[in-house]
XYZ file of C-alpha atoms in Angstrom:
657
model
C -187.683 176.164 -198.818
C -189.843 174.242 -196.334
C -189.256 170.580 -195.539
C -192.492 169.689 -197.330
C -191.424 171.599 -200.463
C -187.986 170.014 -200.370
C -189.531 166.545 -200.103
C -191.836 167.368 -203.026
C -188.874 168.450 -205.162
C -186.982 165.275 -204.216
C -189.985 163.131 -205.175
C -190.278 164.877 -208.554
C -186.538 164.498 -209.241
C -186.628 160.888 -208.151
C -189.641 160.133 -210.356
C -187.930 161.787 -213.344
C -184.741 159.822 -212.769
C -186.792 156.671 -212.264
C -188.630 157.106 -215.549
C -185.397 157.889 -217.451
C -183.673 154.851 -215.953
C -186.624 152.603 -216.760
C -186.785 153.746 -220.379
C -183.015 153.415 -220.797
C -183.216 149.874 -219.519
C -186.284 149.021 -221.556
C -184.425 149.907 -224.759
C -182.284 146.835 -224.198
C -184.886 144.400 -222.908
C -188.302 145.456 -221.705
C -190.167 143.053 -219.457
C -193.856 143.509 -218.711
C -194.210 142.905 -214.974
C -197.966 142.739 -215.366
C -197.625 139.787 -217.736
C -194.316 137.971 -217.285
C -194.847 135.287 -219.926
C -191.137 134.379 -219.904
C -191.303 133.608 -216.155
C -187.922 135.248 -215.628
C -186.928 137.161 -212.502
C -184.718 139.992 -213.673
C -181.981 142.073 -212.089
C -182.585 145.542 -213.605
C -178.853 146.367 -213.437
C -177.515 143.132 -214.931
C -177.908 144.194 -218.574
C -176.304 147.611 -218.136
C -172.643 148.259 -218.788
C -170.411 149.474 -215.978
C -170.304 152.909 -217.595
C -174.116 153.081 -217.732
C -174.405 152.080 -214.073
C -171.847 154.714 -213.033
C -173.605 157.390 -215.079
C -177.031 156.581 -213.639
C -175.710 156.443 -210.074
C -174.130 159.883 -210.474
C -177.448 161.270 -211.722
C -179.239 159.631 -208.791
C -176.689 161.063 -206.337
C -177.079 164.594 -207.715
C -180.869 164.420 -207.665
C -181.056 163.169 -204.077
C -178.173 164.881 -202.279
C -175.639 162.028 -202.217
C -172.704 163.874 -203.767
C -170.413 162.985 -200.860
C -171.466 159.321 -200.932
C -171.362 158.905 -204.727
C -168.276 156.640 -204.717
C -169.877 154.378 -202.119
C -173.118 154.283 -204.111
C -171.221 153.327 -207.272
C -169.538 150.453 -205.462
C -172.886 149.354 -204.028
C -174.583 149.507 -207.434
C -171.792 147.447 -209.043
C -172.128 144.831 -206.294
C -175.897 144.713 -206.926
C -175.306 144.470 -210.692
C -173.311 141.222 -210.380
C -173.250 139.889 -206.790
C -170.958 136.878 -207.493
C -168.304 139.264 -208.848
C -168.261 141.508 -205.786
C -164.574 140.760 -205.184
C -163.613 142.516 -208.427
C -165.513 145.771 -207.812
C -162.972 148.641 -208.000
C -162.155 150.157 -204.631
C -163.924 147.568 -202.467
C -162.133 147.092 -199.133
C -161.456 143.873 -197.247
C -163.868 144.971 -194.531
C -166.614 145.434 -197.106
C -165.859 142.049 -198.694
C -166.067 140.469 -195.270
C -169.506 142.027 -194.665
C -170.842 140.680 -197.985
C -169.420 137.200 -197.366
C -171.170 137.094 -194.009
C -174.529 137.525 -195.761
C -174.097 133.912 -196.870
C -171.675 132.438 -194.350
C -173.175 133.998 -191.225
C -176.554 135.375 -192.257
C -177.708 135.727 -188.654
C -174.933 138.215 -187.851
C -177.072 141.316 -188.055
C -176.978 144.621 -186.153
C -178.503 144.588 -182.708
C -180.800 147.442 -183.675
C -182.370 145.274 -186.384
C -183.141 142.539 -183.877
C -184.366 145.110 -181.349
C -186.739 146.534 -183.971
C -188.122 143.142 -184.969
C -188.545 141.871 -181.401
C -190.031 145.078 -180.010
C -192.566 145.440 -182.793
C -193.505 141.789 -182.739
C -194.305 142.097 -179.043
C -197.347 143.921 -180.347
C -198.583 140.589 -181.677
C -198.661 139.297 -178.117
C -201.602 141.649 -177.474
C -203.673 139.704 -179.978
C -202.649 136.299 -178.637
C -203.096 137.357 -175.023
C -206.543 138.786 -175.719
C -207.630 135.554 -177.414
C -206.784 133.485 -174.359
C -207.934 136.174 -171.927
C -211.420 136.058 -173.427
C -211.026 132.275 -173.685
C -210.721 131.931 -169.916
C -213.220 134.708 -169.247
C -215.835 132.792 -171.247
C -216.277 130.519 -168.251
C -217.542 133.350 -166.025
C -218.230 136.716 -167.710
C -221.590 135.678 -169.287
C -223.048 134.936 -165.857
C -221.471 138.064 -164.334
C -222.957 140.347 -167.011
C -226.412 138.762 -167.052
C -226.197 136.718 -170.256
C -225.857 133.102 -169.036
C -225.184 130.714 -171.931
C -225.887 127.357 -170.284
C -229.032 125.373 -170.917
C -229.922 125.656 -167.221
C -229.753 128.535 -164.769
C -228.844 126.453 -161.712
C -226.192 123.846 -160.972
C -228.836 121.209 -160.294
C -230.102 121.594 -163.882
C -233.700 122.152 -162.792
C -234.366 125.688 -164.115
C -234.223 125.918 -167.943
C -232.563 128.975 -169.491
C -235.084 130.449 -171.979
C -232.484 132.837 -173.464
C -229.654 130.334 -173.921
C -229.622 130.576 -177.726
C -229.720 134.391 -177.741
C -227.005 134.631 -175.076
C -224.735 132.246 -176.984
C -224.901 134.586 -179.979
C -224.108 137.546 -177.677
C -221.144 135.688 -176.211
C -219.862 135.027 -179.728
C -220.406 138.686 -180.672
C -218.429 139.940 -177.656
C -215.570 137.546 -178.383
C -215.638 138.580 -182.038
C -215.756 142.323 -181.247
C -212.045 143.029 -181.813
C -212.059 141.121 -185.088
C -215.190 142.848 -186.384
C -213.715 146.290 -185.646
C -210.356 145.250 -187.111
C -211.888 143.959 -190.335
C -214.191 146.934 -190.947
C -212.309 149.864 -189.352
C -208.853 149.187 -187.909
C -207.222 147.563 -190.950
C -208.443 150.285 -193.281
C -207.129 153.058 -191.028
C -203.574 151.808 -191.510
C -203.157 153.217 -195.045
C -203.841 156.888 -194.171
C -202.050 156.562 -190.824
C -198.983 155.153 -192.578
C -199.138 157.910 -195.168
C -199.208 160.784 -192.696
C -197.378 159.381 -189.656
C -195.126 156.679 -191.071
C -194.851 153.051 -190.004
C -193.714 153.971 -186.485
C -196.453 156.540 -185.994
C -199.153 154.075 -187.011
C -197.727 151.441 -184.642
C -197.640 153.985 -181.790
C -201.298 154.922 -182.309
C -202.312 151.274 -182.407
C -200.389 150.626 -179.183
C -202.420 153.348 -177.434
C -205.661 151.549 -178.319
C -204.205 148.167 -177.338
C -203.026 149.466 -173.957
C -206.203 151.286 -172.884
C -208.997 149.119 -174.310
C -208.309 145.997 -172.164
C -208.477 148.209 -169.071
C -211.877 149.448 -170.200
C -213.028 145.874 -170.719
C -211.858 144.903 -167.243
C -214.069 147.541 -165.585
C -217.149 147.067 -167.808
C -220.427 146.700 -165.894
C -222.721 145.535 -168.713
C -222.257 143.440 -171.812
C -222.766 146.437 -174.187
C -219.947 148.273 -172.360
C -217.689 145.236 -172.725
C -218.563 145.003 -176.421
C -217.651 148.673 -177.016
C -214.248 148.315 -175.338
C -213.516 145.231 -177.419
C -214.477 147.093 -180.591
C -211.983 149.828 -179.640
C -209.349 147.161 -179.052
C -210.052 145.901 -182.565
C -209.189 149.290 -184.082
C -205.726 149.077 -182.518
C -205.321 145.423 -183.471
C -206.216 146.138 -187.098
C -203.741 149.009 -187.476
C -201.055 146.994 -185.731
C -201.667 143.789 -187.657
C -201.586 145.616 -191.002
C -198.424 147.603 -190.277
C -196.009 145.613 -188.099
C -195.433 142.749 -190.596
C -194.805 145.331 -193.347
C -192.425 147.260 -191.077
C -190.510 144.080 -190.248
C -190.386 142.905 -193.881
C -189.153 146.254 -195.177
C -186.363 146.433 -192.600
C -185.115 142.843 -192.999
C -182.509 141.465 -195.432
C -183.968 139.049 -197.980
C -181.993 135.992 -196.797
C -183.673 135.893 -193.369
C -186.760 138.036 -193.985
C -189.159 135.144 -193.513
C -187.654 134.172 -190.165
C -187.676 137.748 -188.875
C -191.188 138.603 -190.053
C -192.550 135.333 -188.656
C -191.607 136.601 -185.216
C -195.117 138.123 -185.439
C -196.526 134.614 -185.144
C -193.908 133.713 -182.528
C -195.110 136.516 -180.293
C -198.760 135.795 -181.054
C -198.123 132.247 -179.869
C -196.189 133.566 -176.874
C -199.078 135.918 -176.096
C -201.474 132.958 -176.208
C -199.203 131.093 -173.809
C -198.867 134.063 -171.445
C -202.620 134.541 -171.563
C -203.186 130.956 -170.463
C -200.658 131.503 -167.664
C -202.529 134.629 -166.564
C -205.825 132.734 -166.657
C -204.407 130.139 -164.296
C -202.792 132.756 -162.048
C -206.058 134.614 -161.400
C -208.557 131.740 -161.567
C -209.056 131.693 -157.783
C -209.677 135.428 -157.372
C -213.440 134.961 -157.315
C -215.865 137.188 -159.151
C -213.157 139.481 -160.550
C -211.178 136.691 -162.227
C -212.641 137.359 -165.682
C -211.870 141.075 -165.303
C -208.222 140.334 -164.574
C -208.082 137.866 -167.451
C -209.342 140.484 -169.912
C -207.382 143.408 -168.452
C -204.030 141.638 -168.416
C -203.902 141.848 -172.248
C -202.721 145.467 -171.882
C -199.282 144.401 -170.621
C -197.583 143.608 -173.976
C -198.693 146.957 -175.442
C -196.723 149.004 -172.899
C -193.154 148.230 -174.129
C -194.366 148.721 -177.712
C -195.822 152.113 -176.794
C -192.564 153.248 -175.176
C -189.960 151.684 -177.441
C -191.243 152.195 -180.991
C -189.469 155.509 -181.539
C -186.120 153.946 -180.656
C -186.475 151.920 -183.886
C -185.390 153.298 -187.284
C -188.203 154.097 -189.697
C -188.710 151.825 -192.713
C -186.226 152.728 -195.503
C -188.796 151.860 -198.154
C -191.341 154.218 -196.574
C -188.767 157.004 -196.790
C -188.022 156.102 -200.423
C -191.731 156.076 -201.234
C -191.887 159.646 -199.929
C -188.758 160.788 -201.798
C -186.641 161.027 -198.633
C -183.595 159.077 -199.825
C -181.186 160.568 -197.287
C -183.395 159.383 -194.430
C -183.710 155.987 -196.098
C -179.932 155.685 -196.305
C -179.539 156.619 -192.625
C -182.067 153.916 -191.681
C -180.282 151.331 -193.820
C -176.938 152.182 -192.214
C -178.489 151.337 -188.833
C -180.056 148.126 -190.156
C -177.036 146.718 -192.032
C -173.549 145.728 -190.924
C -171.664 147.941 -193.378
C -172.304 151.190 -195.224
C -171.619 149.435 -198.534
C -174.546 147.094 -197.875
C -176.731 150.097 -197.072
C -175.653 151.869 -200.288
C -176.165 148.698 -202.357
C -179.652 148.065 -200.939
C -180.645 151.716 -201.369
C -179.746 151.808 -205.043
C -181.030 148.303 -205.799
C -184.409 149.166 -204.249
C -184.444 152.357 -206.307
C -183.612 150.436 -209.509
C -186.308 147.841 -208.879
C -188.856 150.542 -208.108
C -187.976 152.081 -211.478
C -189.368 148.900 -213.044
C -192.319 148.846 -210.651
C -193.218 152.434 -211.639
C -194.610 151.058 -214.917
C -197.354 149.281 -212.962
C -199.604 152.222 -212.271
C -200.624 155.596 -213.538
C -199.873 158.466 -211.167
C -201.295 160.029 -209.098
C -203.432 157.626 -207.098
C -205.557 157.987 -203.993
C -206.839 155.569 -201.374
C -209.927 154.584 -203.390
C -208.057 154.042 -206.660
C -205.352 152.007 -204.908
C -208.034 149.750 -203.415
C -209.702 149.307 -206.802
C -206.318 148.519 -208.342
C -205.951 145.566 -205.978
C -208.420 143.837 -208.304
C -207.695 145.509 -211.665
C -203.881 145.588 -212.094
C -202.848 142.024 -213.015
C -199.630 141.914 -210.967
C -201.366 143.341 -207.887
C -204.466 141.184 -208.393
C -202.363 138.003 -208.229
C -200.842 139.173 -204.941
C -204.336 139.979 -203.665
C -205.529 136.471 -204.533
C -202.502 134.782 -202.949
C -202.698 136.806 -199.729
C -206.468 136.264 -199.545
C -205.897 132.516 -199.887
C -203.334 132.181 -197.088
C -205.283 134.471 -194.756
C -208.585 132.693 -195.385
C -206.826 129.357 -194.900
C -205.746 130.416 -191.408
C -209.396 130.515 -190.405
C -210.513 127.523 -192.497
C -207.992 125.325 -190.678
C -209.922 125.770 -187.418
C -207.123 126.986 -185.157
C -209.252 129.731 -183.669
C -212.006 127.397 -182.522
C -209.298 126.209 -180.139
C -207.672 129.596 -179.454
C -211.039 131.255 -178.698
C -212.896 128.384 -177.078
C -210.443 125.742 -175.840
C -211.657 126.169 -172.251
C -215.230 125.617 -173.452
C -214.167 122.649 -175.618
C -212.356 120.973 -172.724
C -215.306 121.709 -170.423
C -217.553 119.908 -172.938
C -215.085 117.021 -172.783
C -215.812 116.658 -169.076
C -213.110 118.820 -167.482
C -213.774 121.162 -164.563
C -212.789 124.841 -164.557
C -209.237 124.221 -163.312
C -208.725 121.235 -165.618
C -210.046 123.234 -168.599
C -207.643 126.085 -167.888
C -204.754 123.658 -167.421
C -205.571 121.903 -170.699
C -205.757 125.299 -172.419
C -202.375 126.160 -170.894
C -200.988 123.008 -172.511
C -202.403 124.128 -175.868
C -200.725 127.523 -175.466
C -197.398 125.910 -174.586
C -197.486 123.553 -177.594
C -198.468 126.416 -179.907
C -195.490 128.470 -178.712
C -192.845 125.724 -178.625
C -193.634 124.383 -182.088
C -193.517 127.849 -183.657
C -189.727 127.847 -183.203
C -188.856 125.394 -186.014
C -190.299 127.841 -188.540
C -187.409 130.241 -187.834
C -185.059 127.819 -189.610
C -187.470 126.284 -192.134
C -189.393 129.269 -193.515
C -186.397 130.571 -195.496
C -185.086 127.126 -196.490
C -188.101 124.920 -197.246
C -190.122 128.027 -198.061
C -193.562 129.388 -197.236
C -195.500 127.295 -199.739
C -193.835 124.001 -198.803
C -194.613 124.490 -195.120
C -198.278 125.092 -195.915
C -198.625 122.103 -198.222
C -197.052 119.831 -195.625
C -198.995 120.998 -192.577
C -202.568 121.191 -193.899
C -203.077 117.436 -194.380
C -201.662 116.861 -190.882
C -204.041 119.427 -189.384
C -206.941 117.742 -191.171
C -206.474 114.278 -189.664
C -205.547 115.508 -186.171
C -208.617 117.767 -185.965
C -210.851 114.962 -187.241
C -209.348 112.571 -184.700
C -209.952 115.068 -181.880
C -213.598 115.348 -182.910
C -214.062 111.586 -183.065
C -212.582 111.223 -179.574
C -215.641 113.075 -178.211
C -217.579 109.900 -179.082
C -215.625 107.982 -176.442
C -217.813 107.651 -173.311
C -217.088 110.506 -170.915
C -216.737 108.002 -168.078
C -213.581 106.653 -169.712
C -210.245 108.107 -168.644
C -209.196 108.076 -172.296
C -211.933 110.563 -173.245
C -210.350 113.825 -172.070
C -206.790 112.578 -172.543
C -207.212 111.695 -176.221
C -209.159 114.873 -176.989
C -206.310 116.908 -175.484
C -203.638 114.799 -177.265
C -205.039 115.347 -180.757
C -205.712 119.036 -180.114
C -202.064 119.386 -179.054
C -200.913 117.515 -182.190
C -203.107 119.818 -184.270
C -201.417 122.858 -182.670
C -197.971 121.291 -183.186
C -198.583 121.020 -186.945
C -200.210 124.458 -187.172
C -197.486 126.435 -185.435
C -194.577 126.001 -187.902
C -196.794 126.222 -191.012
C -200.090 128.049 -191.265
C -199.210 129.947 -188.081
C -196.265 132.081 -189.288
C -196.807 132.060 -193.053
C -199.949 134.197 -193.684
C -198.780 137.470 -192.119
C -195.203 136.977 -193.368
C -196.397 136.167 -196.875
C -198.946 138.976 -197.108
C -196.397 141.559 -195.963
C -194.104 140.544 -198.833
C -196.251 140.099 -201.907
C -197.585 143.588 -202.671
C -195.579 146.261 -204.520
C -194.530 149.273 -202.458
C -197.196 151.438 -204.116
C -199.972 149.155 -202.800
C -198.353 147.590 -199.749
C -200.390 149.340 -197.054
C -203.807 148.925 -198.689
C -202.905 145.386 -199.786
C -201.916 144.362 -196.278
C -205.084 146.023 -194.978
C -207.096 143.821 -197.330
C -205.223 140.689 -196.250
C -205.525 141.312 -192.506
C -209.157 142.386 -192.847
C -209.832 139.087 -194.635
C -208.199 137.115 -191.845
C -209.873 138.953 -188.981
C -213.302 139.126 -190.642
C -213.390 135.351 -190.911
C -212.012 135.102 -187.388
C -215.015 137.169 -186.312
C -217.381 134.903 -188.253
C -215.824 131.861 -186.615
C -215.998 133.417 -183.154
C -219.654 134.389 -183.521
C -220.830 131.093 -184.974
C -218.857 128.525 -182.984
C -220.889 128.612 -179.726
C -224.072 127.854 -181.709
C -222.263 125.388 -183.971
C -220.983 123.553 -180.906
C -224.500 123.339 -179.484
C -226.168 122.370 -182.774
C -223.562 120.058 -184.351
C -221.858 118.671 -181.204
C -218.048 118.870 -180.901
C -217.625 115.910 -183.266
C -219.625 117.569 -186.045
C -217.972 120.960 -185.583
C -214.450 119.509 -185.602
C -215.265 117.329 -188.624
C -216.540 120.386 -190.501
C -213.276 122.276 -189.982
C -211.239 119.160 -190.817
C -212.921 119.147 -194.249
C -212.137 122.858 -194.696
C -208.433 122.018 -194.269
C -208.634 120.032 -197.510
C -210.323 122.965 -199.257
C -207.531 125.265 -198.045
C -204.855 122.802 -199.217
C -206.253 122.803 -202.778
C -206.479 126.617 -202.866
C -202.867 127.002 -201.716
C -201.658 124.456 -204.274
C -203.320 126.399 -207.104
C -202.928 130.069 -206.143
C -199.888 130.598 -203.876
C -196.393 131.018 -205.445
C -193.189 130.697 -203.408
C -191.503 133.923 -202.193
C -188.503 132.739 -200.161
C -185.141 134.544 -200.424
C -186.187 137.089 -203.028
C -186.103 140.806 -202.326
C -189.464 142.525 -202.041
C -188.943 144.189 -205.413
C -187.932 140.966 -207.190
C -191.317 139.489 -206.262
C -192.837 141.772 -208.905
C -191.604 139.299 -211.526
C -193.006 136.246 -209.742
C -196.457 137.807 -209.434
C -196.293 138.948 -213.049
C -196.620 135.302 -214.141
C -200.223 134.766 -215.329
C -202.382 132.797 -212.886
C -203.448 130.337 -215.579
C -199.838 129.552 -216.403
C -199.020 129.024 -212.725
C -202.043 126.733 -212.240
C -201.181 124.834 -215.423
C -197.647 124.268 -214.172
C -198.923 123.066 -210.799
C -201.421 120.595 -212.280
C -199.467 119.539 -215.351
C -195.913 119.419 -213.985
C -195.706 119.567 -210.201
C -198.556 117.150 -209.410
C -197.397 114.383 -211.816
C -193.814 114.791 -210.563
C -194.981 114.455 -206.957
C -196.996 111.308 -207.723
C -194.060 109.689 -209.549
C -191.609 110.656 -206.803
C -193.545 109.948 -203.607
C -196.339 107.525 -204.631
C -194.682 105.439 -207.337
C -191.227 105.898 -205.696
C -189.421 106.639 -208.948
C -186.148 108.548 -209.234
C -187.326 111.571 -211.185
C -184.764 114.226 -210.245
C -185.705 117.685 -208.941
C -189.093 119.123 -209.771
C -188.905 121.433 -212.851
C -189.155 125.060 -211.800
C -191.587 127.485 -213.409
C -189.396 130.584 -213.260
C -185.737 131.222 -213.965
C -183.282 133.933 -212.912
C -182.120 136.315 -215.611
C -178.885 137.762 -214.295
C -177.596 137.476 -210.745
C -179.935 138.835 -208.105
C -179.153 140.677 -204.894
C -181.737 138.561 -203.114
C -179.362 135.617 -203.255
C -179.026 132.818 -205.803
C -176.874 129.702 -205.999
C -174.112 131.312 -208.058
C -173.851 134.132 -205.568
C -173.672 131.756 -202.629
C -171.030 129.573 -204.251
C -168.971 132.604 -205.272
C -169.027 133.801 -201.687
C -167.962 130.368 -200.461
C -165.078 130.286 -202.911
C -163.988 133.721 -201.744
C -164.289 132.663 -198.115
C -161.831 129.803 -198.674
C -159.270 132.182 -200.089
C -159.790 134.541 -197.178
C -159.546 131.818 -194.553
C -163.243 132.112 -193.623
C -164.401 128.637 -194.609
C -167.580 127.754 -192.712
C -166.995 124.642 -190.581
C -170.102 122.714 -191.653
C -169.573 123.146 -195.396
C -165.868 122.299 -195.774
C -166.287 119.259 -198.000
C -168.852 121.021 -200.173
C -166.669 124.095 -200.600
C -163.617 122.035 -201.520
C -165.643 120.138 -204.100
C -166.949 123.365 -205.620
C -163.521 124.982 -205.732
C -161.918 121.887 -207.266
């Protein structure tokens, strides 16, 4: 039997077992994950007896070639069934107990290969950040070099008017937007078939080839159409990469720190922006070739990604989707500290996907999966939420700074060197203030970070625009413009910076994850292209004050959309999110307006002691993604084992009596 035939048989067996398990479970309590009117997040194993779990695991092991690992799978399934009771699972060893305790006590103790995978892949994000600032610095010189001057005058003495200034400004915007246009219309949508046939790693490798070669082509371009073509090719790689790497990171990460690990995409985007500003400064005095070096240097981050991607384990969920459970288990063993954790996660993912299988009718193709983004209620809610956070990233106005900060500072009266130095400061602030999100994204949550940062971005961007009204002869003019732009970046970096790509990689079910992420990234990059094309003309027509004020208002629009359409996803497994996005949108909006908003006003405006805000959803059974009972049970067990965490001693003693 060929490998393809064997995989096909495994898929059929797995689907049969999945359907049987789902129907067995539904006999006890069936929950519609397209319309979760009870707002409960359910552990699909919690309502089964131990005997039923053992029986189903044995069937799963026989169907997928795990006969030798069946005892380990049974232990893992029983741990997933009732996480707080993991100590009482028959046959569990002290080493295995220690590994499970560390998921709560020392959640950052993860295998080196997991961190290598996350860091290496996220380096790919640096290509995008570096390109933004490379073109940012090149904007000061490439239009003149390629015969499309954008200034109002053709000479330094301002005596010869430029009759094509308006046309050339649109061309400059088009060239800067090239990668985002190609990403939105081609690159993002290539990721689904590339993932299907080559896997997550194969798609990332192909994207790295485009990202390594295209900047070199841009650096040697002799005309503006040539430069535009190379930037369109770069966009194909950026789209595939942006749609796949966050998914790859999310699928490999444990739920407790998934947000922090996936947000390394934004960390490396910010680092790429910073490195790009450093490169701009390093080559600014190289004369006529400076813009070529600024554009070409964006190839550097793609090289380690191109070489190192196949040293990373493939996504376990991609293997499971293709019926290759043995490969999925081998990947999980590399990505977890203990084989019991790998066995538990493998079977828990399988059990959750048994519930998810009721979402769609099989088989599907690329076109039907895209249509289902808007027709299946559970998937449609994820589509709306991801669209909202991605659109908000452009509405906030960050890319008018990332793309055109050198131009903005030049309009504020800075020379070439001062503009590049001020842009370097923006890149540094953007990178440094991305770090707090590592600790806050999985504690405060994605939604809370967004709702806090958008009002702050609104007033700082408005203040920066108003500072342009200060006479340019004043020393305060440039200084205050730079100060408020830096404050704007400081609020953006831990909130709207890391959340959109992290959030969008989480919210779609496995069946629609690639096409859903393609939609989300295409949304983000399409509006980035619109912003890039329009801002040079907007700056000329509305003045910096008007342009900044316009985007400050859009921050308020984004805040309202997030409040109404974006549920929280922190510390839930990817499969458990099916239940959150099964809650009807009207019910979620009603809860936000009728419960959350009045509570917030009473608590923070009227300063009343109102207690915690009532939650919309509840947890039915203990969940492997981590809940309070699980955490406290682990802490109790850690006291008995002499592993009490130093910072929680008083809390643990109080809990244990």
